[in-house]
mmCIF file with all atom_site columns, C-alpha atoms in Angstrom:
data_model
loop_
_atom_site.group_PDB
_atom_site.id
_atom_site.type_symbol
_atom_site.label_atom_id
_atom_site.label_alt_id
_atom_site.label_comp_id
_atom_site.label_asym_id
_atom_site.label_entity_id
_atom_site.label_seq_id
_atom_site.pdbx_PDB_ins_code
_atom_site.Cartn_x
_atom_site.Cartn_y
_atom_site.Cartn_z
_atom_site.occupancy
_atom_site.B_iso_or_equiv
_atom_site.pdbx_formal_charge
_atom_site.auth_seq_id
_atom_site.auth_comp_id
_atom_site.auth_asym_id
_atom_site.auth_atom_id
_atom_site.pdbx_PDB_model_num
ATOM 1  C CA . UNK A 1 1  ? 8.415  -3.758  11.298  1.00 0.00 ? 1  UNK A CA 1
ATOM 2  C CA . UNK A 1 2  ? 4.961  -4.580  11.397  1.00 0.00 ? 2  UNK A CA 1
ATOM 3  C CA . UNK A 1 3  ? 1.993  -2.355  10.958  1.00 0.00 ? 3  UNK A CA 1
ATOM 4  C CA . UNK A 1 4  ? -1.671 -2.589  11.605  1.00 0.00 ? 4  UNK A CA 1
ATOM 5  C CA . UNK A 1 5  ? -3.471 -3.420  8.095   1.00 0.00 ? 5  UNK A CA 1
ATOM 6  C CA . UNK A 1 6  ? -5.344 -0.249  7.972   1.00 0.00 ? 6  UNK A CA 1
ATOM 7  C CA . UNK A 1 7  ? -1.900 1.703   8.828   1.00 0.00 ? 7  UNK A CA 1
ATOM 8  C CA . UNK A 1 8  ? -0.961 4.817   5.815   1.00 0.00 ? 8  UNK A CA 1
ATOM 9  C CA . UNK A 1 9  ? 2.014  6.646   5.659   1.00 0.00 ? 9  UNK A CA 1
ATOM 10 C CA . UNK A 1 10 ? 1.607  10.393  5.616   1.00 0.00 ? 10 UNK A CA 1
ATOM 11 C CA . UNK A 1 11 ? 0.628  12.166  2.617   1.00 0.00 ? 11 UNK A CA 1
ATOM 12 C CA . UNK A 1 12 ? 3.768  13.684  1.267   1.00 0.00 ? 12 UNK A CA 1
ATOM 13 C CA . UNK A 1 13 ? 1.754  15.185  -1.958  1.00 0.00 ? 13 UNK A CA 1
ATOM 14 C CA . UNK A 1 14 ? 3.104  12.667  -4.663  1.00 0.00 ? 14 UNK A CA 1
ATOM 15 C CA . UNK A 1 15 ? 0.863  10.714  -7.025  1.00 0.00 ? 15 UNK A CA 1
ATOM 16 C CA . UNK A 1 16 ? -0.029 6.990   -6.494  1.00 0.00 ? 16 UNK A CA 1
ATOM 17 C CA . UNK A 1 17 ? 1.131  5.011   -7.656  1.00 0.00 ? 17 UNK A CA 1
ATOM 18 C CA . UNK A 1 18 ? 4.117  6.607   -9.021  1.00 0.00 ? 18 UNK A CA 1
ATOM 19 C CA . UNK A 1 19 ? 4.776  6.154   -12.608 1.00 0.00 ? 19 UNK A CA 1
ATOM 20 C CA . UNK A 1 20 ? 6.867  3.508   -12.934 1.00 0.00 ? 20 UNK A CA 1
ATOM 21 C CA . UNK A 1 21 ? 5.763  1.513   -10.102 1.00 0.00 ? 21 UNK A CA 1
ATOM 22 C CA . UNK A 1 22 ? 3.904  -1.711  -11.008 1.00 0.00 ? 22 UNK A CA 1
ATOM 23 C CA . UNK A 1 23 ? 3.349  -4.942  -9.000  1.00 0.00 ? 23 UNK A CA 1
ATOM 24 C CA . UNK A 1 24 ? 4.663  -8.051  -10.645 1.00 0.00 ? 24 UNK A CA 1
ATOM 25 C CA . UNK A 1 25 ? 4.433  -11.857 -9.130  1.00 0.00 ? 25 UNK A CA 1
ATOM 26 C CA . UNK A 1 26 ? 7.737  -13.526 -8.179  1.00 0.00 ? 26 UNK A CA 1
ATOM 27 C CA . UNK A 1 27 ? 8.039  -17.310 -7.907  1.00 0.00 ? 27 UNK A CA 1
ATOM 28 C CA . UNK A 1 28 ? 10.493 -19.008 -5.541  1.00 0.00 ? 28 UNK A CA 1
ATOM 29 C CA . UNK A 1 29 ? 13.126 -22.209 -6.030  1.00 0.00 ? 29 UNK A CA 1
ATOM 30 C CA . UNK A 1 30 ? 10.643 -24.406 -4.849  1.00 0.00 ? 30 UNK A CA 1
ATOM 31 C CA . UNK A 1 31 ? 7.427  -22.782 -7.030  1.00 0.00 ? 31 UNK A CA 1
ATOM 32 C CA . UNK A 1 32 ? 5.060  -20.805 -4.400  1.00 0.00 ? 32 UNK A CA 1
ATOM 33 C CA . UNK A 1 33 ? 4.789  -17.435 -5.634  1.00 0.00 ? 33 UNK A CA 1
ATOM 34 C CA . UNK A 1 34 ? 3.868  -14.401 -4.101  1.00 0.00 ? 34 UNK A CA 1
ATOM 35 C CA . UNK A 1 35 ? 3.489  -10.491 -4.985  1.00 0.00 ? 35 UNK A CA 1
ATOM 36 C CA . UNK A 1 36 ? 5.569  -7.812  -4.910  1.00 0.00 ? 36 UNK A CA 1
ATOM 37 C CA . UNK A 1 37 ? 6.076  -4.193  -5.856  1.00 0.00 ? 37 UNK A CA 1
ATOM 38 C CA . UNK A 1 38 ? 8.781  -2.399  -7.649  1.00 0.00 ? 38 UNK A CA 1
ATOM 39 C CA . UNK A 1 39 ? 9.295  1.182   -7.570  1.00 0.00 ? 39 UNK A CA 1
ATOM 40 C CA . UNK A 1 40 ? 11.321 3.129   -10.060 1.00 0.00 ? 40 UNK A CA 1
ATOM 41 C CA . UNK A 1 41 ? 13.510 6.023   -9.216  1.00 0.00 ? 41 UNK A CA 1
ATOM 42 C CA . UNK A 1 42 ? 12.527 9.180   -11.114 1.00 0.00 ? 42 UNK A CA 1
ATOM 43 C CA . UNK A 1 43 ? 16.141 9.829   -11.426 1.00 0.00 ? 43 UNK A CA 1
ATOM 44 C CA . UNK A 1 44 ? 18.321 6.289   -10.580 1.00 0.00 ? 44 UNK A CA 1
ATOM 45 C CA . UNK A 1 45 ? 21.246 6.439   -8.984  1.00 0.00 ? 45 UNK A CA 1
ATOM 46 C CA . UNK A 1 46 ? 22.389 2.600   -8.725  1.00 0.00 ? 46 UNK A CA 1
ATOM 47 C CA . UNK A 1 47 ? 21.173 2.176   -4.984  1.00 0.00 ? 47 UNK A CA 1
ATOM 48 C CA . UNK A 1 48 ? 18.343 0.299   -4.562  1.00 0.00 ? 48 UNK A CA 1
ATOM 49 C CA . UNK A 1 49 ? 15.620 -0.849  -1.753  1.00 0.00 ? 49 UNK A CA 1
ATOM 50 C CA . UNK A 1 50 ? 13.940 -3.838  -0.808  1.00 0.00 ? 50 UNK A CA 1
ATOM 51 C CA . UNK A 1 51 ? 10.866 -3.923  1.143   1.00 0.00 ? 51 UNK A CA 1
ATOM 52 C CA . UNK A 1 52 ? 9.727  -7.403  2.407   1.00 0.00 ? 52 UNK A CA 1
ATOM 53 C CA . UNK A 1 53 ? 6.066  -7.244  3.326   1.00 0.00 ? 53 UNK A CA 1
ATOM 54 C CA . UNK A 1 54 ? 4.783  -9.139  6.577   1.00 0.00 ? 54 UNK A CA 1
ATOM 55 C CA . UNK A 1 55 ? 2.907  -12.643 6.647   1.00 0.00 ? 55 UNK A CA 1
ATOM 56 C CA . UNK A 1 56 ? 0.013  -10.595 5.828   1.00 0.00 ? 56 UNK A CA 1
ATOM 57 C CA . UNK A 1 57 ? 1.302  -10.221 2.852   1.00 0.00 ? 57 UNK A CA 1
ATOM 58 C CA . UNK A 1 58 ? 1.677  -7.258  0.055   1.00 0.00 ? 58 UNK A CA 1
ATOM 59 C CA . UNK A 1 59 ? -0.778 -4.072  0.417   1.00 0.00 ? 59 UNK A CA 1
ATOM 60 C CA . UNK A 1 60 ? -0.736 -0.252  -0.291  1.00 0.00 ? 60 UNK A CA 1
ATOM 61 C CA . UNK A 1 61 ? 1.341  0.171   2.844   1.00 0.00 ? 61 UNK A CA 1
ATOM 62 C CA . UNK A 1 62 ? 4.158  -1.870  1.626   1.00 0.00 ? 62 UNK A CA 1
ATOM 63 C CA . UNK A 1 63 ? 4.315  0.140   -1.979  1.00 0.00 ? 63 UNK A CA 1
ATOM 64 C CA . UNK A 1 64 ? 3.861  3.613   -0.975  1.00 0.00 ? 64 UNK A CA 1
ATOM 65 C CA . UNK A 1 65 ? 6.762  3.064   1.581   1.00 0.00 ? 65 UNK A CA 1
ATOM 66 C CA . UNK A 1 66 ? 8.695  1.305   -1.305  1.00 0.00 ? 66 UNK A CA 1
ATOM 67 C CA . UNK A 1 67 ? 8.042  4.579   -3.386  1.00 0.00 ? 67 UNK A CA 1
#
């Protein structure tokens, strides 16, 4: 899905970021790198989700809907 740049989720009364949730830079097979965001489960459970930003690229969107 894309979403318009200023575009927020609602506020569902959690912190931001969560703790846990950091953004780290990821480098590719052929060496372009580019940002992402993990976000830790309070309580894991093995599952896990990946969020792939748009062209745009990563922003505050992306990791509040990845927490």
């Amino acid at each position: 899905m894309c979403v318009p740049a200023d575009a927020e989720l609602p506020d569902l009364g959690l912190p931001f970021p969560l703790p846990g949730g950091e953004q780290v830079v990821l480098t590719s097979a052929d060496g372009a790198t580019f940002s992402a965001y993990v976000a830790h489960a309070p309580e894991p459970t093995g599952t896990g989700v990946v969020v792939l930003p748009d062209i745009r690229g990563l922003f505050s969107f992306y990791e509040r809907l990845a927490e």
